[in-house]
């Protein structure tokens, strides 16, 4: 578990789970046939994160304080805009989706 935190493996796994949201912003990525494959990947990612944190207090604390860039919109020039957001806030935003966090 410590190696997963030290090597930022948990960070990479979390970012993988948020990719569908970034690609389809501002719409939800779910509800289209083309996203069936990514839905399975996102569910897998959430299960992996759960197992990495289950019963491991240092991993839970690490997860609780980590931030990633979350897409907040598009600039007037068409550029994507991002802000740092806690992972827990990101997970809570995903609760409304059909899969939801694992």
Short mmCIF file of N, CA and C in Angstrom, two decimals, residues 28-98:
data_model
loop_
_atom_site.label_atom_id
_atom_site.label_comp_id
_atom_site.label_asym_id
_atom_site.label_seq_id
_atom_site.Cartn_x
_atom_site.Cartn_y
_atom_site.Cartn_z
N UNK A 28 -23.11 14.61 -18.77
CA UNK A 28 -22.72 13.36 -18.13
C UNK A 28 -22.21 12.41 -19.22
N UNK A 29 -21.17 11.66 -18.95
CA UNK A 29 -20.64 10.77 -19.98
C UNK A 29 -21.51 9.54 -20.23
N UNK A 30 -22.48 9.30 -19.37
CA UNK A 30 -23.26 8.08 -19.47
C UNK A 30 -24.57 8.31 -20.21
N UNK A 31 -25.10 7.26 -20.77
CA UNK A 31 -26.37 7.36 -21.47
C UNK A 31 -26.21 7.24 -22.98
N UNK A 32 -24.99 7.10 -23.45
CA UNK A 32 -24.77 6.89 -24.88
C UNK A 32 -24.08 5.55 -25.06
N UNK A 33 -24.41 4.88 -26.13
CA UNK A 33 -23.87 3.54 -26.38
C UNK A 33 -22.35 3.55 -26.49
N UNK A 34 -21.80 4.62 -27.01
CA UNK A 34 -20.35 4.69 -27.21
C UNK A 34 -19.58 4.65 -25.89
N UNK A 35 -20.25 4.98 -24.78
CA UNK A 35 -19.58 5.02 -23.49
C UNK A 35 -19.69 3.71 -22.70
N UNK A 36 -20.24 2.66 -23.29
CA UNK A 36 -20.38 1.40 -22.56
C UNK A 36 -19.03 0.85 -22.10
N UNK A 37 -18.02 0.92 -22.93
CA UNK A 37 -16.68 0.45 -22.54
C UNK A 37 -16.11 1.25 -21.39
N UNK A 38 -16.09 2.60 -21.49
CA UNK A 38 -15.58 3.40 -20.38
C UNK A 38 -16.36 3.23 -19.08
N UNK A 39 -17.65 2.88 -19.15
CA UNK A 39 -18.41 2.66 -17.92
C UNK A 39 -17.81 1.49 -17.13
N UNK A 40 -17.44 0.45 -17.84
CA UNK A 40 -16.83 -0.70 -17.17
C UNK A 40 -15.49 -0.36 -16.58
N UNK A 41 -14.72 0.44 -17.28
CA UNK A 41 -13.41 0.85 -16.78
C UNK A 41 -13.57 1.71 -15.54
N UNK A 42 -14.53 2.65 -15.57
CA UNK A 42 -14.72 3.51 -14.41
C UNK A 42 -15.15 2.69 -13.19
N UNK A 43 -16.03 1.74 -13.39
CA UNK A 43 -16.47 0.89 -12.27
C UNK A 43 -15.27 0.12 -11.71
N UNK A 44 -14.44 -0.41 -12.59
CA UNK A 44 -13.24 -1.12 -12.16
C UNK A 44 -12.32 -0.21 -11.35
N UNK A 45 -12.14 1.01 -11.82
CA UNK A 45 -11.27 1.97 -11.13
C UNK A 45 -11.80 2.25 -9.72
N UNK A 46 -13.11 2.44 -9.58
CA UNK A 46 -13.66 2.71 -8.26
C UNK A 46 -13.47 1.52 -7.32
N UNK A 47 -13.62 0.31 -7.83
CA UNK A 47 -13.41 -0.88 -7.00
C UNK A 47 -11.94 -0.97 -6.58
N UNK A 48 -11.02 -0.69 -7.50
CA UNK A 48 -9.59 -0.73 -7.17
C UNK A 48 -9.28 0.28 -6.06
N UNK A 49 -9.80 1.50 -6.20
CA UNK A 49 -9.56 2.52 -5.17
C UNK A 49 -10.13 2.10 -3.82
N UNK A 50 -11.31 1.49 -3.84
CA UNK A 50 -11.90 1.01 -2.58
C UNK A 50 -11.01 -0.02 -1.92
N UNK A 51 -10.53 -0.96 -2.71
CA UNK A 51 -9.70 -2.03 -2.15
C UNK A 51 -8.36 -1.51 -1.65
N UNK A 52 -7.84 -0.49 -2.31
CA UNK A 52 -6.57 0.09 -1.87
C UNK A 52 -6.73 0.79 -0.52
N UNK A 53 -7.92 1.30 -0.25
CA UNK A 53 -8.15 2.07 0.98
C UNK A 53 -8.80 1.26 2.09
N UNK A 54 -9.39 0.13 1.78
CA UNK A 54 -10.13 -0.65 2.75
C UNK A 54 -9.24 -1.13 3.89
N UNK A 55 -9.49 -0.59 5.09
CA UNK A 55 -8.76 -1.03 6.28
C UNK A 55 -7.34 -0.52 6.37
N UNK A 56 -6.95 0.40 5.51
CA UNK A 56 -5.57 0.92 5.51
C UNK A 56 -5.65 2.42 5.79
N UNK A 57 -5.52 2.77 7.05
CA UNK A 57 -5.69 4.17 7.47
C UNK A 57 -4.78 5.14 6.71
N UNK A 58 -3.50 4.85 6.49
CA UNK A 58 -2.66 5.80 5.74
C UNK A 58 -3.17 6.04 4.32
N UNK A 59 -3.70 5.01 3.67
CA UNK A 59 -4.25 5.18 2.32
C UNK A 59 -5.54 6.00 2.37
N UNK A 60 -6.34 5.79 3.39
CA UNK A 60 -7.57 6.57 3.54
C UNK A 60 -7.25 8.06 3.74
N UNK A 61 -6.25 8.33 4.57
CA UNK A 61 -5.85 9.73 4.80
C UNK A 61 -5.27 10.35 3.54
N UNK A 62 -4.47 9.57 2.83
CA UNK A 62 -3.89 10.05 1.57
C UNK A 62 -5.00 10.41 0.59
N UNK A 63 -5.97 9.51 0.44
CA UNK A 63 -7.09 9.74 -0.47
C UNK A 63 -7.87 10.98 -0.05
N UNK A 64 -8.08 11.14 1.24
CA UNK A 64 -8.86 12.26 1.75
C UNK A 64 -8.25 13.63 1.53
N UNK A 65 -6.93 13.70 1.40
CA UNK A 65 -6.30 15.01 1.23
C UNK A 65 -5.82 15.28 -0.19
N UNK A 66 -5.96 14.32 -1.09
CA UNK A 66 -5.47 14.50 -2.46
C UNK A 66 -6.42 15.36 -3.27
N UNK A 67 -5.84 16.06 -4.24
CA UNK A 67 -6.59 16.92 -5.16
C UNK A 67 -6.15 16.59 -6.59
N UNK A 68 -7.08 16.75 -7.49
CA UNK A 68 -6.80 16.65 -8.93
C UNK A 68 -7.48 17.83 -9.60
N UNK A 69 -7.07 18.11 -10.81
CA UNK A 69 -7.72 19.18 -11.55
C UNK A 69 -9.07 18.69 -12.06
N UNK A 70 -10.10 19.46 -11.79
CA UNK A 70 -11.45 19.13 -12.24
C UNK A 70 -11.88 20.17 -13.26
N UNK A 71 -12.46 19.72 -14.33
CA UNK A 71 -12.90 20.63 -15.39
C UNK A 71 -14.11 21.43 -14.93
N UNK A 72 -14.03 22.73 -15.12
CA UNK A 72 -15.11 23.60 -14.67
C UNK A 72 -15.78 24.33 -15.81
N UNK A 73 -15.30 24.18 -17.01
CA UNK A 73 -15.93 24.86 -18.13
C UNK A 73 -14.98 25.08 -19.27
N UNK A 74 -15.44 25.87 -20.21
CA UNK A 74 -14.64 26.23 -21.37
C UNK A 74 -14.45 27.74 -21.37
N UNK A 75 -13.23 28.17 -21.65
CA UNK A 75 -12.96 29.59 -21.73
C UNK A 75 -13.56 30.19 -22.99
N UNK A 76 -13.59 31.50 -23.05
CA UNK A 76 -14.16 32.18 -24.21
C UNK A 76 -13.39 31.87 -25.49
N UNK A 77 -12.12 31.56 -25.33
CA UNK A 77 -11.30 31.23 -26.50
C UNK A 77 -11.36 29.74 -26.85
N UNK A 78 -12.23 28.99 -26.16
CA UNK A 78 -12.38 27.56 -26.43
C UNK A 78 -11.47 26.69 -25.59
N UNK A 79 -10.63 27.29 -24.77
CA UNK A 79 -9.73 26.50 -23.93
C UNK A 79 -10.50 25.90 -22.75
N UNK A 80 -10.03 24.78 -22.27
CA UNK A 80 -10.66 24.12 -21.13
C UNK A 80 -10.18 24.79 -19.84
N UNK A 81 -11.06 24.93 -18.87
CA UNK A 81 -10.67 25.52 -17.59
C UNK A 81 -10.79 24.47 -16.49
N UNK A 82 -9.82 24.48 -15.60
CA UNK A 82 -9.73 23.49 -14.53
C UNK A 82 -9.45 24.18 -13.20
N UNK A 83 -9.89 23.57 -12.11
CA UNK A 83 -9.57 24.02 -10.75
C UNK A 83 -9.18 22.79 -9.93
N UNK A 84 -8.30 22.97 -8.94
CA UNK A 84 -7.99 21.85 -8.04
C UNK A 84 -9.22 21.48 -7.21
N UNK A 85 -9.48 20.19 -7.09
CA UNK A 85 -10.64 19.72 -6.34
C UNK A 85 -10.26 18.48 -5.56
N UNK A 86 -10.73 18.39 -4.31
CA UNK A 86 -10.48 17.20 -3.51
C UNK A 86 -11.09 15.97 -4.17
N UNK A 87 -10.40 14.85 -4.04
CA UNK A 87 -10.91 13.61 -4.62
C UNK A 87 -12.28 13.27 -4.06
N UNK A 88 -12.48 13.48 -2.76
CA UNK A 88 -13.77 13.16 -2.15
C UNK A 88 -14.89 13.98 -2.78
N UNK A 89 -14.63 15.25 -3.09
CA UNK A 89 -15.65 16.08 -3.74
C UNK A 89 -15.96 15.55 -5.13
N UNK A 90 -14.94 15.09 -5.82
CA UNK A 90 -15.14 14.53 -7.16
C UNK A 90 -16.01 13.28 -7.08
N UNK A 91 -15.71 12.41 -6.15
CA UNK A 91 -16.50 11.18 -5.96
C UNK A 91 -17.95 11.53 -5.63
N UNK A 92 -18.16 12.51 -4.77
CA UNK A 92 -19.52 12.89 -4.40
C UNK A 92 -20.29 13.42 -5.60
N UNK A 93 -19.63 14.12 -6.50
CA UNK A 93 -20.30 14.61 -7.71
C UNK A 93 -20.72 13.47 -8.62
N UNK A 94 -20.03 12.36 -8.55
CA UNK A 94 -20.32 11.22 -9.41
C UNK A 94 -21.43 10.33 -8.85
N UNK A 95 -21.94 10.62 -7.67
CA UNK A 95 -22.98 9.79 -7.05
C UNK A 95 -24.25 9.72 -7.86
N UNK A 96 -24.53 10.73 -8.68
CA UNK A 96 -25.78 10.75 -9.44
C UNK A 96 -25.71 9.89 -10.69
N UNK A 97 -24.54 9.47 -11.08
CA UNK A 97 -24.41 8.70 -12.30
C UNK A 97 -24.92 7.29 -12.12
N UNK A 98 -25.30 6.63 -13.23
CA UNK A 98 -25.85 5.28 -13.14
C UNK A 98 -24.94 4.31 -12.39
#
